[in-house]
Amino acid sequence: MYLQTRRYLGSAAQLGQRKLRAAQAELAAAQELGQSRLLAAQELGQSKLTSAAELGQSKLTALKGALHYEVPDTTLFSLVGTTLNLLNGTTGPGLLALPLAFARCGWLMGTVMLLGVFALNHASLLLLLRACLTTREHSYIGLCSHVADGIASLIDWSSLLFFFGSSVSYLVIIGEAFTVLTSSLGDGSVYDGGPVSDGPLHYSLLALLLLVAFTAALLSLPTLAFCFSSQSLFPPALETLHQPATYAYMHRVVDTTMYVTLALHLLVGLVGSLAYGSAVRPNVLDSLPQTSVVLAARLAVVLAFAFTFPMMVFLCRMHLRAILARSELVPRATDALVEHVDAPRERVSDPFRHTAVSLLLVGSSLLCAIVFPNIDAIFGLLGGTTSVVLSFVAPAVFWEARAAPVANDHGFEEWPSTSC
């Protein structure tokens, strides 16, 4: 019995050892299989990752090759040309009324106020430049798409009234020049202000302005503000440098333009006020002796403003359509304002509506020029209302909203830093 038990236990131990060795062999085989599968998976993942990276790099290279980047044109000729284009806009009709503003408040106070207005406008221009570089927009209408609808409507309405008032002032100056030019050829005049200009409405409006202006300095300040209200002209003019041009080059153009504009305004204001004193006319050309040189200057003014007047009408029409588009009277604001190269034919403006709006703007500006022929009052009214919005409020709002997320529809490789 004892021997049988020992033999049974011995065979059980041998059987257990054989099973243990078999289990160890299976475990080793499973470990080898798992290790091989892990290595294969790692190699497959690495190859897929490498392939995906190569594919992404190839797509990025193809996309960069398909995009067209204009090299910034920062040559001296381009910088000078852009500066001259801006000077054409910054030295507008307000320059003619500046001697009267200086004569009202004195040459010293006028110089101080003009320097203060210049400093504020220069600072607002730098804010506007940063906003344009960040958002890649080149107009006030484009910048308005980055702000709230209420603020955008305020800016559009201010722009519409500002350019409309500017067109009225152009017609007034052209009419005065025609009066002098035609009277120099003989008796009578082809153009005059008409009986309405001498009516009670004209004097009532002047009286209202005089009541609002408590002092001579305050009466002169809106005209001084109007002289530098050219912020909306800078974004499209600076685009001629081909963004992405560096901030330093654009800063140089803005500084040069503003300092030359300041020098011209100081020269005209001081010389005109010191030469004629309180007898200076709202249009300084009316104070000059009517010699052949002055008549030639008037003719040049007529030609310059006559060619600029259609641009004022175009800007009025553009902002008017922006207002209508924002009021959902037109499907989309961008479709109503900008016709892309690949835009379908249905987006083209209705010719009848285009003509009707143009005739309405031209006719109403002509009527206002006849009823309200005092350019000094026009400049004061615009300088105290719309110029404040366009020169100081709008650039600050655009700069504040410059970091808002916007769609990159312009095809630029990267966004500029907001600290430019």
XYZ file of C-alpha atoms in Angstrom:
420
model
C 0.000 0.000 0.000
C 2.802 2.354 0.912
C 4.706 1.609 -2.314
C 1.629 2.181 -4.415
C 1.064 5.527 -2.742
C 4.675 6.605 -3.410
C 4.463 5.576 -7.036
C 1.195 7.498 -7.409
C 2.653 10.619 -5.837
C 5.801 10.340 -7.967
C 3.813 10.080 -11.208
C 1.604 13.014 -10.104
C 4.685 15.128 -9.430
C 6.149 14.261 -12.814
C 2.849 15.080 -14.494
C 2.708 18.446 -12.666
C 6.258 19.271 -13.701
C 5.498 18.439 -17.333
C 2.383 20.657 -17.247
C 4.391 23.443 -15.594
C 7.089 23.262 -18.277
C 4.386 23.249 -20.978
C 2.706 26.317 -19.426
C 6.062 28.100 -19.195
C 6.724 27.318 -22.846
C 3.283 28.624 -23.841
C 3.871 31.779 -21.793
C 7.232 32.367 -23.449
C 5.689 31.826 -26.878
C 2.856 34.249 -26.044
C 5.377 36.852 -24.850
C 7.390 36.504 -28.034
C 4.236 36.771 -30.139
C 3.063 39.876 -28.228
C 6.480 41.470 -28.520
C 6.588 40.839 -32.252
C 3.070 42.211 -32.701
C 3.953 45.301 -30.633
C 7.022 45.940 -32.762
C 4.975 45.485 -35.917
C 2.301 47.897 -34.646
C 4.949 50.466 -33.724
C 6.546 50.193 -37.132
C 3.150 50.489 -38.838
C 2.177 53.518 -36.733
C 5.501 55.181 -37.371
C 5.177 54.612 -41.092
C 1.616 55.978 -41.092
C 2.694 59.009 -39.076
C 5.577 59.626 -41.447
C 3.286 59.255 -44.447
C 0.726 61.656 -42.941
C 3.445 64.201 -42.183
C 4.823 63.924 -45.704
C 1.320 64.266 -47.160
C 0.587 67.320 -45.015
C 3.896 68.894 -45.946
C 3.262 68.266 -49.625
C -0.227 69.794 -49.369
C 1.162 72.807 -47.512
C 3.849 73.228 -50.153
C 1.264 72.975 -52.919
C -0.979 75.510 -51.147
C 1.903 77.951 -50.738
C 2.760 77.515 -54.392
C -0.831 78.180 -55.422
C -1.093 81.380 -53.383
C 0.247 84.609 -54.855
C 2.040 86.911 -52.483
C 2.757 90.419 -53.636
C 6.143 91.608 -52.537
C 5.765 94.796 -50.495
C 6.640 97.739 -52.723
C 8.751 99.813 -50.349
C 10.957 101.563 -52.856
C 11.557 105.283 -52.485
C 9.446 105.994 -55.570
C 6.496 104.054 -54.152
C 6.762 105.712 -50.738
C 6.911 109.183 -52.289
C 3.989 108.387 -54.609
C 1.846 107.146 -51.730
C 2.723 110.228 -49.697
C 1.724 112.541 -52.550
C -1.564 110.674 -53.013
C -2.325 111.124 -49.336
C -1.374 114.801 -49.467
C -3.938 115.230 -52.222
C -6.579 114.119 -49.723
C -5.265 115.805 -46.575
C -4.939 119.241 -48.198
C -8.588 119.646 -49.110
C -11.041 122.563 -49.156
C -10.637 123.134 -45.422
C -7.322 124.775 -46.211
C -9.156 127.713 -47.815
C -11.141 128.484 -44.648
C -8.204 128.130 -42.264
C -7.090 131.829 -42.316
C -10.540 132.899 -41.107
C -10.324 130.420 -38.224
C -6.916 131.840 -37.276
C -8.213 135.413 -37.559
C -11.121 134.687 -35.202
C -9.068 133.303 -32.341
C -5.706 134.954 -33.002
C -2.638 133.510 -34.628
C -1.153 132.244 -31.352
C -4.300 130.477 -30.137
C -4.933 129.195 -33.657
C -1.445 127.716 -33.835
C -1.807 126.044 -30.444
C -5.211 124.561 -31.306
C -3.995 123.399 -34.718
C -1.022 121.643 -33.096
C -3.363 120.008 -30.591
C -5.723 118.815 -33.324
C -2.727 117.547 -35.286
C -1.394 115.563 -32.308
C -4.761 113.916 -31.653
C -5.289 113.067 -35.319
C -1.779 111.675 -35.644
C -2.333 109.414 -32.629
C -5.668 108.202 -34.012
C -4.021 107.476 -37.367
C -1.478 105.211 -35.684
C -4.318 103.297 -34.003
C -6.071 103.012 -37.358
C -2.889 101.744 -38.994
C -2.465 99.007 -36.382
C -6.092 97.963 -36.836
C -5.679 97.765 -40.625
C -2.498 95.689 -40.372
C -4.101 93.283 -37.911
C -7.427 92.739 -39.660
C -6.060 93.028 -43.227
C -8.834 95.476 -44.081
C -8.269 98.478 -46.316
C -11.363 100.637 -45.826
C -13.694 101.872 -43.132
C -16.432 99.631 -44.503
C -14.227 96.565 -44.179
C -13.187 97.564 -40.666
C -16.848 98.041 -39.720
C -17.402 94.317 -40.264
C -15.310 93.675 -37.129
C -17.378 95.845 -34.774
C -20.945 95.778 -33.501
C -23.750 96.689 -35.888
C -24.767 99.752 -33.906
C -21.268 101.234 -33.957
C -20.842 100.282 -37.613
C -24.078 102.092 -38.473
C -22.896 105.199 -36.622
C -19.618 105.185 -38.553
C -21.380 104.613 -41.884
C -23.838 107.433 -41.272
C -21.023 109.748 -40.206
C -19.048 108.837 -43.311
C -22.072 109.428 -45.531
C -22.762 112.852 -44.029
C -19.081 113.801 -44.051
C -18.539 112.994 -47.720
C -21.878 114.533 -48.642
C -20.931 117.730 -46.830
C -17.546 117.679 -48.531
C -19.229 117.416 -51.920
C -21.428 120.392 -51.012
C -18.341 122.412 -50.092
C -16.750 121.476 -53.415
C -19.771 122.812 -55.285
C -19.774 126.019 -53.231
C -16.085 126.646 -53.961
C -16.540 125.809 -57.642
C -19.523 128.155 -57.829
C -17.601 131.006 -56.197
C -14.681 130.453 -58.539
C -16.978 130.495 -61.573
C -18.515 133.728 -60.315
C -15.133 135.451 -60.194
C -13.875 133.897 -63.432
C -16.942 134.867 -65.433
C -17.140 138.356 -63.927
C -13.528 138.950 -64.970
C -14.598 138.345 -68.563
C -17.362 140.946 -68.507
C -20.460 142.145 -66.671
C -22.709 139.632 -65.011
C -22.056 136.137 -63.855
C -22.983 132.684 -64.995
C -23.418 131.500 -61.420
C -24.541 133.209 -58.268
C -25.855 132.044 -54.970
C -29.435 132.912 -55.922
C -32.039 134.722 -53.882
C -32.393 131.785 -51.519
C -28.859 132.320 -50.217
C -29.838 135.798 -48.966
C -33.079 134.627 -47.444
C -34.001 134.282 -43.777
C -33.137 130.568 -43.757
C -29.486 131.324 -44.416
C -29.252 133.879 -41.626
C -31.210 131.664 -39.251
C -28.712 128.861 -39.712
C -25.808 131.252 -39.231
C -27.440 132.615 -36.087
C -27.857 129.087 -34.776
C -24.179 128.378 -35.343
C -23.216 131.623 -33.608
C -25.382 130.744 -30.615
C -23.709 127.365 -30.321
C -20.233 128.872 -30.644
C -19.814 130.753 -27.350
C -16.324 131.997 -28.085
C -14.248 132.676 -31.161
C -11.932 129.811 -30.259
C -14.770 127.302 -30.104
C -16.085 128.628 -33.392
C -12.691 128.052 -35.002
C -12.102 124.609 -33.518
C -14.527 122.663 -35.794
C -12.872 124.138 -38.883
C -9.459 123.099 -37.558
C -10.802 119.608 -36.863
C -12.209 119.351 -40.381
C -8.807 120.175 -41.893
C -7.324 116.911 -40.564
C -10.380 114.687 -41.060
C -8.798 112.403 -43.617
C -8.412 109.140 -41.677
C -10.716 107.217 -44.004
C -8.411 108.001 -46.958
C -5.329 106.396 -45.415
C -6.223 102.645 -45.438
C -6.858 102.346 -49.219
C -3.889 104.596 -50.023
C -1.506 102.576 -47.843
C -2.694 99.386 -49.547
C -0.786 100.539 -52.641
C 2.375 99.514 -50.777
C 1.117 95.901 -51.102
C 0.603 94.312 -47.721
C 2.185 92.674 -45.876
C 4.445 95.716 -45.889
C 6.190 96.389 -42.633
C 4.739 98.696 -40.046
C 7.876 100.860 -40.178
C 7.366 101.787 -43.840
C 3.694 102.650 -43.365
C 4.551 104.580 -40.223
C 7.075 106.582 -42.242
C 4.495 107.418 -44.910
C 1.919 108.475 -42.308
C 4.427 110.640 -40.435
C 5.678 112.334 -43.600
C 2.157 113.034 -44.824
C 0.950 114.433 -41.526
C 3.984 116.663 -40.945
C 3.847 118.098 -44.465
C 0.098 118.660 -44.050
C 0.715 120.433 -40.747
C 3.363 122.670 -42.335
C 1.047 123.630 -45.210
C -1.874 124.373 -42.900
C 0.272 126.459 -40.569
C 1.707 128.386 -43.507
C -1.682 129.170 -45.056
C -3.366 129.924 -41.731
C -0.653 132.216 -40.403
C 0.037 134.067 -43.656
C -3.648 134.533 -44.480
C -4.638 135.739 -41.010
C -1.634 138.043 -40.574
C -1.979 139.516 -44.060
C -5.712 140.313 -43.958
C -6.589 140.188 -40.254
C -10.275 140.291 -39.433
C -11.088 141.255 -43.032
C -10.190 137.808 -44.335
C -13.032 136.075 -46.204
C -14.308 132.525 -45.503
C -12.606 131.530 -48.751
C -9.153 133.069 -48.572
C -9.029 133.292 -52.365
C -11.775 135.938 -52.182
C -9.440 138.151 -50.151
C -6.682 138.093 -52.752
C -6.497 140.717 -55.500
C -8.070 139.357 -58.655
C -4.945 139.214 -60.774
C -4.218 136.783 -63.561
C -2.217 134.611 -61.174
C -5.120 134.378 -58.720
C -7.552 133.635 -61.552
C -5.256 130.840 -62.710
C -5.216 129.499 -59.148
C -9.015 129.593 -59.046
C -9.184 127.719 -62.327
C -6.821 125.096 -60.913
C -9.046 124.782 -57.842
C -12.101 124.356 -60.067
C -10.414 121.591 -62.047
C -9.127 119.829 -58.934
C -12.470 119.876 -57.134
C -14.417 119.060 -60.297
C -12.424 115.852 -60.698
C -12.689 115.066 -56.982
C -16.447 115.614 -56.756
C -17.349 112.288 -58.490
C -15.180 110.461 -55.959
C -17.124 112.095 -53.126
C -20.380 110.940 -54.739
C -18.960 107.433 -55.102
C -17.999 107.322 -51.412
C -21.443 108.592 -50.427
C -23.097 105.925 -52.552
C -20.844 103.228 -51.109
C -21.653 104.095 -47.496
C -25.339 104.487 -48.332
C -25.399 100.967 -49.733
C -23.588 99.746 -46.629
C -26.339 101.256 -44.490
C -29.038 99.647 -46.627
C -27.212 96.323 -46.572
C -26.948 96.417 -42.794
C -30.674 97.104 -42.617
C -31.241 93.876 -44.597
C -32.632 95.737 -47.568
C -29.828 94.145 -49.576
C -28.900 90.448 -49.171
C -25.348 90.925 -47.859
C -23.259 93.971 -47.104
C -20.146 92.523 -48.692
C -22.046 91.612 -51.850
C -23.501 95.104 -52.095
C -20.191 96.854 -51.601
C -17.507 94.665 -53.135
C -17.790 92.813 -56.409
C -15.176 90.078 -56.362
C -13.482 88.925 -59.518
C -15.240 85.577 -59.432
C -18.613 87.011 -58.416
C -21.616 85.947 -60.490
C -23.377 88.406 -62.744
C -26.405 88.550 -60.442
C -24.388 90.516 -57.879
C -23.837 93.443 -60.204
C -25.748 96.514 -59.056
C -29.017 97.450 -60.692
C -28.188 100.203 -63.251
C -31.447 102.026 -62.584
C -30.896 102.112 -58.834
C -27.277 103.143 -59.350
C -28.339 106.056 -61.565
C -31.184 107.083 -59.267
C -28.963 107.166 -56.184
C -26.264 109.110 -58.041
C -28.768 111.687 -59.303
C -30.256 112.014 -55.822
C -26.846 112.647 -54.265
C -25.747 115.116 -56.941
C -29.061 116.975 -56.946
C -29.313 117.220 -53.168
C -25.698 118.387 -52.849
C -26.316 121.053 -55.499
C -29.464 122.198 -53.690
C -27.598 122.389 -50.382
C -24.800 124.369 -52.041
C -27.343 126.925 -53.302
C -29.253 127.188 -50.017
C -26.198 127.069 -47.754
C -23.294 128.749 -49.612
C -21.086 129.558 -46.596
C -18.163 127.111 -46.651
C -16.967 128.231 -43.226
C -20.286 127.192 -41.687
C -20.215 123.898 -43.596
C -16.707 123.086 -42.385
C -17.628 124.047 -38.847
C -20.738 121.866 -38.885
C -18.884 118.865 -40.292
C -15.849 119.392 -38.082
C -17.957 119.480 -34.936
C -20.017 116.369 -35.713
C -18.982 113.770 -38.275
C -15.269 114.593 -38.173
C -15.167 113.749 -34.480
C -16.626 110.302 -35.141
C -14.402 109.528 -38.130
C -11.197 111.000 -36.702
C -11.302 109.938 -33.065
C -14.129 107.487 -32.311
C -13.787 105.136 -35.294
C -9.976 104.548 -35.117
C -10.189 103.810 -31.391
C -13.078 101.377 -31.908
C -11.278 99.637 -34.776
C -8.108 99.354 -32.712
C -10.042 97.926 -29.762
C -11.654 95.283 -32.001
C -8.450 94.472 -33.919
C -7.805 91.176 -32.077
C -11.305 89.784 -32.649
C -11.308 86.410 -34.485
C -12.073 86.887 -38.163
C -12.058 84.593 -41.159
C -8.827 84.652 -43.152
C -10.298 85.237 -46.598
C -7.323 87.124 -47.963
C -4.907 84.244 -48.500
C -2.162 85.581 -46.275
C 0.278 83.131 -44.782
C 0.005 84.405 -41.226
C -1.626 87.127 -39.186
C 0.555 89.982 -37.998
C 1.167 90.501 -34.318
C -1.251 92.768 -32.500
C 1.725 94.513 -30.908
C 2.977 95.898 -34.206
